[in-house]
Amino acid sequence: MATINLNASSRNNTGKGVARKIRRDGLIPASIYRDGKAPTLITIDPNVLTLAFEKTGNPNTLVKISVDGNDKTCLVREVQRHPVSGVIWHVDFYNVKDDEEISVSVPVRTVGRAIGTRMGGSLRLIVRELTIRCLPGNIPSTIDVDVTDLDIGKFIRMSELKDSDNYKLVFKSDFNIVTVVRKRG
């Protein structure tokens, strides 16, 4: 998995006025969280962050943030944007350890052409993301679901998917992921 390297500056002040001043200076306020610890408050360049994520195209890309000589490996947990312009206002990062499993949501991608689509059906993706548990370095960009044997009116259920060597699927109850439906008319 690719890792993005970012440089950040630490900050001590919090509040709405401080955040506005940081944004006025062309930076964005951000926080690095870890369970049971006080957050590390930082400022980062929004252009570098945006370009890095456009390159990878993966929302679960690991970000290595260098703050005052300390490197922290993180995942982006939340991005707050301006409601009209879409400009980034604030970013929350979650600090992860290389040897500790985490839960993340990963997009589903269908692979192959279903038998039902060749007979005039339409493929419908019911669930677009699945939750998995894995080490941070093993996060896949997508979970591939093979639909080649899927006929009209049939489903692929969560229980039919297999765990990988790198991750375990997490679900409490069985549910449908993808189906082929008949076209109307």
Coordinates of N, CA and C in Angstrom, one line a residue:
M1 N 0.8 -1.2 0.0 CA 0.0 0.0 0.0 C 0.9 1.2 0.0
A2 N 0.5 2.2 -0.8 CA 1.2 3.5 -0.9 C 1.0 4.3 0.4
T3 N 2.0 5.1 0.7 CA 2.0 6.0 1.9 C 2.3 7.4 1.4
I4 N 1.5 8.3 1.9 CA 1.7 9.7 1.6 C 2.6 10.3 2.7
N5 N 3.6 11.1 2.3 CA 4.4 11.8 3.3 C 4.0 13.3 3.4
L6 N 3.7 13.8 4.6 CA 3.3 15.2 4.7 C 4.1 15.8 5.8
N7 N 4.4 17.1 5.7 CA 5.1 17.9 6.7 C 4.0 18.7 7.4
A8 N 4.0 18.8 8.7 CA 3.1 19.6 9.4 C 3.8 20.4 10.5
S9 N 3.1 21.5 10.9 CA 3.6 22.3 12.1 C 2.6 22.1 13.2
S10 N 3.2 22.0 14.4 CA 2.3 21.9 15.6 C 1.8 23.3 16.0
R11 N 0.6 23.2 16.6 CA 0.0 24.5 17.1 C -0.5 24.2 18.5
N12 N -0.7 25.3 19.3 CA -1.1 25.2 20.7 C -2.6 25.7 20.9
N13 N -2.9 26.7 20.1 CA -4.2 27.4 20.3 C -5.3 26.6 19.6
T14 N -6.5 26.7 20.2 CA -7.7 26.2 19.6 C -8.8 27.2 19.5
G15 N -9.9 26.9 18.8 CA -11.0 27.8 18.8 C -11.3 28.3 17.4
K16 N -12.5 28.9 17.2 CA -12.9 29.3 15.9 C -12.1 30.4 15.4
G17 N -11.7 31.4 16.2 CA -10.9 32.5 15.7 C -9.5 32.1 15.3
V18 N -8.9 31.2 16.0 CA -7.6 30.7 15.6 C -7.7 29.9 14.3
A19 N -8.7 29.1 14.2 CA -8.9 28.3 12.9 C -9.1 29.3 11.7
R20 N -9.8 30.3 11.9 CA -10.0 31.3 10.8 C -8.7 31.9 10.4
K21 N -7.9 32.3 11.4 CA -6.6 32.9 11.1 C -5.7 31.9 10.4
I22 N -5.7 30.6 10.8 CA -4.9 29.6 10.1 C -5.3 29.5 8.6
R23 N -6.6 29.5 8.4 CA -7.1 29.4 7.0 C -6.8 30.6 6.2
R24 N -6.8 31.8 6.8 CA -6.5 33.0 6.2 C -5.0 33.0 5.7
D25 N -4.2 32.3 6.5 CA -2.7 32.2 6.1 C -2.5 31.1 5.1
G26 N -3.6 30.5 4.5 CA -3.4 29.5 3.5 C -3.2 28.1 4.0
L27 N -3.3 27.8 5.2 CA -3.2 26.5 5.8 C -4.5 26.0 6.3
I28 N -4.6 24.7 6.7 CA -5.8 24.2 7.4 C -5.4 23.6 8.7
P29 N -6.3 23.8 9.7 CA -6.1 23.2 11.0 C -6.4 21.7 10.9
A30 N -5.7 20.9 11.7 CA -5.9 19.5 11.7 C -5.6 18.9 13.1
S31 N -6.1 17.7 13.3 CA -5.8 17.0 14.6 C -5.4 15.6 14.4
I32 N -4.5 15.1 15.2 CA -4.1 13.7 15.2 C -4.6 13.1 16.5
Y33 N -5.5 12.1 16.4 CA -6.1 11.4 17.5 C -5.5 10.0 17.7
R34 N -5.5 9.6 19.0 CA -5.2 8.2 19.3 C -6.0 7.9 20.6
D35 N -6.6 6.7 20.7 CA -7.4 6.4 21.8 C -6.7 6.6 23.1
G36 N -7.4 7.3 24.0 CA -6.9 7.6 25.4 C -5.8 8.6 25.5
K37 N -5.5 9.3 24.4 CA -4.4 10.3 24.5 C -5.0 11.7 24.0
A38 N -4.5 12.7 24.5 CA -4.9 14.1 24.0 C -4.5 14.2 22.6
P39 N -5.3 14.9 21.8 CA -5.0 15.1 20.3 C -3.8 16.0 20.1
T40 N -3.1 15.7 19.1 CA -2.0 16.6 18.6 C -2.5 17.5 17.6
L41 N -2.4 18.8 17.9 CA -3.0 19.9 17.0 C -1.9 20.3 16.0
I42 N -2.3 20.3 14.7 CA -1.3 20.7 13.7 C -1.9 21.6 12.6
T43 N -1.1 22.1 11.8 CA -1.5 22.8 10.6 C -0.8 22.2 9.4
I44 N -1.5 22.0 8.3 CA -1.0 21.4 7.1 C -1.4 22.3 5.8
D45 N -0.6 22.0 4.8 CA -0.9 22.7 3.5 C -2.0 21.9 2.8
P46 N -3.2 22.5 2.5 CA -4.3 21.8 1.9 C -4.0 21.4 0.5
N47 N -3.2 22.1 -0.3 CA -2.9 21.8 -1.7 C -2.1 20.5 -1.7
V48 N -1.1 20.3 -0.8 CA -0.3 19.1 -0.8 C -1.2 17.9 -0.5
L49 N -2.1 18.0 0.5 CA -3.0 16.9 0.9 C -3.9 16.6 -0.2
T50 N -4.5 17.6 -0.9 CA -5.4 17.3 -2.0 C -4.8 16.6 -3.2
L51 N -3.6 17.1 -3.6 CA -2.9 16.5 -4.7 C -2.5 15.0 -4.3
A52 N -2.1 14.8 -3.1 CA -1.6 13.4 -2.7 C -2.8 12.5 -2.8
F53 N -4.0 12.9 -2.4 CA -5.1 11.9 -2.4 C -5.7 11.8 -3.8
E54 N -5.6 12.8 -4.7 CA -6.0 12.7 -6.0 C -5.1 11.7 -6.8
K55 N -3.8 11.6 -6.4 CA -2.9 10.7 -7.0 C -3.3 9.3 -6.7
T56 N -3.5 9.0 -5.4 CA -3.8 7.6 -5.0 C -5.2 7.2 -5.3
G57 N -6.2 8.1 -5.1 CA -7.6 7.7 -5.4 C -8.1 6.8 -4.3
N58 N -7.4 6.5 -3.2 CA -7.9 5.6 -2.2 C -8.1 6.3 -0.9
P59 N -9.4 6.3 -0.4 CA -9.6 7.0 0.9 C -8.9 6.4 2.1
N60 N -8.4 5.2 2.0 CA -7.8 4.5 3.1 C -6.2 4.5 2.9
T61 N -5.7 5.5 2.3 CA -4.3 5.6 2.1 C -3.6 6.0 3.4
L62 N -2.5 5.4 3.8 CA -1.8 5.8 5.0 C -1.1 7.1 4.7
V63 N -1.1 7.9 5.8 CA -0.4 9.2 5.7 C 0.6 9.3 6.8
K64 N 1.9 9.5 6.4 CA 3.0 9.6 7.4 C 3.2 11.1 7.6
I65 N 2.8 11.6 8.8 CA 2.9 13.0 9.1 C 4.1 13.3 9.9
S66 N 5.0 14.2 9.5 CA 6.1 14.6 10.2 C 5.8 15.9 11.0
V67 N 5.8 15.8 12.3 CA 5.5 17.0 13.2 C 6.6 17.2 14.1
D68 N 7.4 18.2 13.9 CA 8.5 18.6 14.8 C 9.5 17.4 15.0
G69 N 9.8 16.7 13.9 CA 10.8 15.7 13.9 C 10.2 14.3 14.3
N70 N 8.9 14.2 14.7 CA 8.3 12.9 15.0 C 7.4 12.5 13.9
D71 N 7.6 11.3 13.4 CA 6.7 10.7 12.4 C 5.6 9.9 13.0
K72 N 4.4 10.2 12.5 CA 3.2 9.5 12.9 C 2.5 8.9 11.7
T73 N 2.2 7.6 11.7 CA 1.4 7.0 10.6 C -0.1 7.1 10.9
C74 N -0.9 7.7 10.0 CA -2.3 8.0 10.3 C -3.2 7.6 9.1
L75 N -4.4 7.5 9.4 CA -5.5 7.4 8.4 C -6.4 8.6 8.6
V76 N -6.9 9.1 7.5 CA -7.9 10.2 7.5 C -9.2 9.7 8.0
R77 N -9.7 10.3 9.1 CA -11.0 9.8 9.7 C -12.1 10.7 9.2
E78 N -11.9 12.1 9.1 CA -12.9 13.0 8.8 C -12.3 14.2 8.1
V79 N -13.0 14.6 7.1 CA -12.6 15.9 6.4 C -13.8 16.8 6.4
Q80 N -13.7 18.0 7.0 CA -14.8 19.0 7.0 C -14.5 20.0 5.9
R81 N -15.6 20.2 5.1 CA -15.5 21.1 4.0 C -16.5 22.3 4.1
H82 N -16.2 23.4 3.4 CA -17.1 24.5 3.3 C -18.3 24.0 2.6
P83 N -19.5 24.3 3.0 CA -20.8 23.7 2.4 C -21.0 24.2 1.0
V84 N -20.5 25.3 0.6 CA -20.7 25.8 -0.8 C -19.5 25.6 -1.7
S85 N -18.4 26.1 -1.2 CA -17.2 26.0 -2.1 C -16.5 24.6 -2.1
G86 N -16.7 23.8 -1.0 CA -16.0 22.5 -0.9 C -14.6 22.6 -0.5
V87 N -14.1 23.8 -0.1 CA -12.7 24.0 0.4 C -12.6 23.3 1.7
I88 N -11.5 22.6 1.9 CA -11.2 21.9 3.2 C -11.1 22.8 4.3
W89 N -11.8 22.6 5.4 CA -11.8 23.4 6.6 C -11.0 22.8 7.7
H90 N -11.1 21.5 7.9 CA -10.4 20.8 9.0 C -10.3 19.3 8.6
V91 N -9.2 18.7 9.1 CA -9.0 17.3 8.9 C -8.7 16.6 10.2
D92 N -9.3 15.5 10.4 CA -9.0 14.6 11.6 C -8.3 13.4 11.1
F93 N -7.1 13.1 11.7 CA -6.3 12.0 11.4 C -6.4 11.0 12.6
Y94 N -6.3 9.7 12.4 CA -6.3 8.7 13.4 C -4.9 8.0 13.4
N95 N -4.2 8.1 14.4 CA -2.8 7.6 14.5 C -2.9 6.0 14.7
V96 N -2.3 5.3 13.8 CA -2.3 3.8 13.8 C -0.9 3.3 14.1
K97 N -0.9 2.1 14.6 CA 0.4 1.4 14.9 C 0.5 0.3 13.8
D98 N 1.7 0.0 13.4 CA 1.9 -0.9 12.3 C 1.6 -2.4 12.7
D99 N 1.6 -2.7 14.0 CA 1.4 -4.1 14.4 C 0.0 -4.2 15.1
E100 N -0.9 -3.3 14.9 CA -2.2 -3.3 15.6 C -3.3 -3.3 14.5
E101 N -4.2 -4.3 14.6 CA -5.3 -4.4 13.6 C -6.3 -3.2 13.8
I102 N -6.8 -2.8 12.7 CA -7.8 -1.7 12.7 C -9.0 -2.1 11.8
S103 N -10.2 -1.5 12.0 CA -11.3 -1.7 11.2 C -11.5 -0.5 10.2
V104 N -11.7 -0.8 8.9 CA -11.9 0.2 7.9 C -12.9 -0.2 6.9
S105 N -13.6 0.7 6.3 CA -14.5 0.5 5.2 C -13.8 0.5 3.9
V106 N -14.0 -0.5 3.1 CA -13.3 -0.6 1.8 C -14.4 -0.7 0.7
P107 N -14.2 0.0 -0.4 CA -15.2 -0.1 -1.5 C -15.2 -1.5 -2.2
V108 N -16.4 -1.8 -2.7 CA -16.7 -3.1 -3.3 C -16.5 -2.9 -4.8
R109 N -15.8 -3.8 -5.6 CA -15.7 -3.7 -7.0 C -16.1 -5.1 -7.6
T110 N -17.0 -5.0 -8.6 CA -17.5 -6.3 -9.2 C -16.5 -6.7 -10.3
V111 N -16.2 -8.0 -10.4 CA -15.2 -8.5 -11.4 C -16.0 -9.5 -12.3
G112 N -15.8 -9.4 -13.6 CA -16.4 -10.3 -14.5 C -17.7 -9.8 -15.0
R113 N -18.3 -10.6 -16.0 CA -19.6 -10.2 -16.5 C -20.6 -11.3 -16.1
A114 N -21.7 -10.9 -15.5 CA -22.6 -11.9 -15.0 C -23.4 -12.5 -16.1
I115 N -23.8 -13.8 -15.9 CA -24.6 -14.5 -16.9 C -25.9 -13.8 -17.1
G116 N -26.5 -13.3 -16.0 CA -27.8 -12.7 -16.1 C -27.8 -11.4 -16.9
T117 N -26.6 -10.7 -17.0 CA -26.6 -9.5 -17.8 C -26.5 -9.8 -19.3
R118 N -26.0 -11.0 -19.6 CA -26.0 -11.5 -21.0 C -27.4 -11.8 -21.5
M119 N -28.2 -12.2 -20.5 CA -29.6 -12.6 -20.8 C -30.6 -11.4 -20.7
G120 N -30.0 -10.2 -20.6 CA -30.9 -9.0 -20.6 C -31.1 -8.4 -19.2
G121 N -30.5 -8.9 -18.2 CA -30.7 -8.4 -16.8 C -29.7 -7.2 -16.5
S122 N -29.9 -6.6 -15.4 CA -29.1 -5.5 -15.0 C -28.4 -5.8 -13.6
L123 N -27.1 -5.5 -13.6 CA -26.4 -5.8 -12.4 C -26.6 -4.7 -11.4
R124 N -26.9 -5.0 -10.1 CA -27.2 -3.9 -9.1 C -26.2 -4.2 -7.9
L125 N -25.5 -3.2 -7.6 CA -24.6 -3.3 -6.4 C -25.4 -2.7 -5.2
I126 N -25.7 -3.6 -4.3 CA -26.6 -3.2 -3.1 C -25.7 -2.6 -2.1
V127 N -24.6 -3.1 -1.8 CA -23.7 -2.6 -0.8 C -22.4 -2.1 -1.5
R128 N -22.1 -0.8 -1.2 CA -20.9 -0.2 -1.9 C -19.6 -0.3 -1.1
E129 N -19.7 -0.5 0.2 CA -18.5 -0.6 1.1 C -18.7 -1.8 2.0
L130 N -17.6 -2.5 2.4 CA -17.6 -3.5 3.4 C -16.6 -3.2 4.4
T131 N -16.9 -3.6 5.7 CA -16.0 -3.4 6.8 C -15.0 -4.6 6.9
I132 N -13.7 -4.3 7.0 CA -12.7 -5.3 7.2 C -11.9 -5.0 8.4
R133 N -11.2 -6.0 8.9 CA -10.2 -5.8 10.0 C -8.9 -6.3 9.5
C134 N -7.8 -5.5 9.6 CA -6.5 -5.9 9.1 C -5.4 -4.9 9.7
L135 N -4.2 -5.3 9.4 CA -3.1 -4.4 9.8 C -3.1 -3.2 8.8
P136 N -2.6 -2.0 9.3 CA -2.6 -0.8 8.4 C -1.9 -1.0 7.1
G137 N -0.9 -1.8 7.0 CA -0.1 -2.0 5.8 C -0.8 -2.9 4.8
N138 N -1.8 -3.6 5.2 CA -2.5 -4.6 4.4 C -3.9 -4.1 3.9
I139 N -4.2 -2.9 4.0 CA -5.5 -2.4 3.6 C -5.6 -2.4 2.1
P140 N -6.6 -3.2 1.5 CA -6.7 -3.2 0.1 C -7.4 -2.0 -0.4
S141 N -7.2 -1.6 -1.7 CA -7.9 -0.5 -2.3 C -9.4 -0.8 -2.6
T142 N -9.6 -2.1 -2.9 CA -11.0 -2.5 -3.2 C -11.2 -4.0 -2.7
I143 N -12.4 -4.4 -2.5 CA -12.7 -5.8 -2.3 C -13.4 -6.3 -3.6
D144 N -12.8 -7.2 -4.3 CA -13.3 -7.7 -5.6 C -14.3 -8.8 -5.3
V145 N -15.5 -8.7 -6.0 CA -16.5 -9.7 -5.9 C -16.7 -10.2 -7.3
D146 N -16.5 -11.5 -7.5 CA -16.6 -12.2 -8.8 C -18.1 -12.5 -9.1
V147 N -18.7 -11.9 -10.2 CA -20.1 -12.0 -10.5 C -20.4 -12.9 -11.7
T148 N -19.4 -13.6 -12.2 CA -19.5 -14.3 -13.5 C -20.6 -15.3 -13.5
D149 N -20.9 -16.0 -12.4 CA -21.9 -17.0 -12.3 C -23.2 -16.5 -11.8
L150 N -23.4 -15.2 -11.7 CA -24.6 -14.7 -11.1 C -25.7 -14.6 -12.2
D151 N -26.9 -15.2 -11.9 CA -28.0 -15.3 -12.9 C -29.1 -14.3 -12.4
I152 N -30.1 -14.1 -13.3 CA -31.2 -13.1 -13.0 C -31.9 -13.6 -11.7
G153 N -32.1 -12.7 -10.8 CA -32.9 -13.0 -9.5 C -32.0 -13.6 -8.5
K154 N -30.7 -13.9 -8.7 CA -29.8 -14.4 -7.7 C -29.0 -13.3 -7.0
F155 N -28.5 -13.7 -5.8 CA -27.7 -12.7 -5.0 C -26.4 -13.3 -4.7
I156 N -25.4 -12.4 -4.4 CA -24.2 -12.8 -3.7 C -24.3 -12.3 -2.3
R157 N -24.2 -13.1 -1.3 CA -24.4 -12.7 0.1 C -23.0 -12.6 0.7
M158 N -23.0 -11.8 1.8 CA -21.8 -11.6 2.6 C -21.1 -12.9 3.0
S159 N -21.9 -13.9 3.4 CA -21.3 -15.1 3.9 C -20.6 -15.9 2.8
E160 N -20.9 -15.6 1.5 CA -20.3 -16.3 0.4 C -18.8 -15.8 0.1
L161 N -18.5 -14.6 0.6 CA -17.2 -14.1 0.4 C -16.2 -14.7 1.3
K162 N -15.0 -14.8 0.9 CA -13.9 -15.5 1.7 C -13.0 -14.4 2.2
D163 N -12.5 -14.6 3.5 CA -11.4 -13.8 4.0 C -10.2 -14.0 3.2
S164 N -9.4 -12.9 3.2 CA -8.1 -13.0 2.5 C -7.0 -13.3 3.6
D165 N -5.8 -13.6 3.1 CA -4.7 -13.8 4.0 C -4.4 -12.5 4.8
N166 N -4.7 -11.3 4.2 CA -4.4 -10.0 4.7 C -5.5 -9.4 5.5
Y167 N -6.7 -9.8 5.4 CA -7.8 -9.2 6.1 C -8.9 -10.1 6.4
K168 N -9.8 -9.7 7.4 CA -11.0 -10.5 7.8 C -12.2 -9.6 7.6
L169 N -13.2 -10.2 7.0 CA -14.5 -9.5 6.8 C -15.2 -9.4 8.1
V170 N -15.8 -8.2 8.4 CA -16.5 -8.0 9.7 C -18.0 -7.8 9.4
F171 N -18.8 -8.7 9.9 CA -20.3 -8.5 9.8 C -21.0 -9.2 10.9
K172 N -22.1 -8.6 11.4 CA -22.9 -9.3 12.4 C -24.0 -10.2 11.9
S173 N -24.6 -9.8 10.8 CA -25.6 -10.6 10.1 C -25.3 -10.7 8.6
D174 N -25.8 -11.7 8.0 CA -25.6 -12.0 6.6 C -26.5 -11.0 5.8
F175 N -26.0 -10.5 4.7 CA -26.8 -9.6 3.9 C -26.3 -9.7 2.4
N176 N -27.2 -9.2 1.5 CA -26.9 -9.3 0.1 C -26.0 -8.2 -0.3
I177 N -25.1 -8.5 -1.2 CA -24.1 -7.5 -1.7 C -24.4 -7.0 -3.1
V178 N -24.7 -8.0 -4.0 CA -24.9 -7.7 -5.4 C -25.9 -8.7 -6.0
T179 N -26.7 -8.2 -7.0 CA -27.7 -9.0 -7.6 C -27.9 -8.7 -9.0
V180 N -28.6 -9.5 -9.8 CA -28.9 -9.2 -11.2 C -30.5 -9.2 -11.2
V181 N -31.0 -8.1 -11.7 CA -32.5 -7.9 -11.7 C -32.9 -7.9 -13.2
R182 N -34.2 -8.3 -13.4 CA -34.8 -8.3 -14.8 C -35.1 -6.8 -15.2
K183 N -34.8 -6.5 -16.4 CA -35.2 -5.1 -16.9 C -36.7 -5.1 -17.0
R184 N -37.2 -3.9 -16.8 CA -38.7 -3.7 -17.0 C -39.0 -3.7 -18.4
G185 N -40.3 -4.1 -18.7 CA -40.8 -4.0 -20.0 C -40.5 -5.1 -20.8

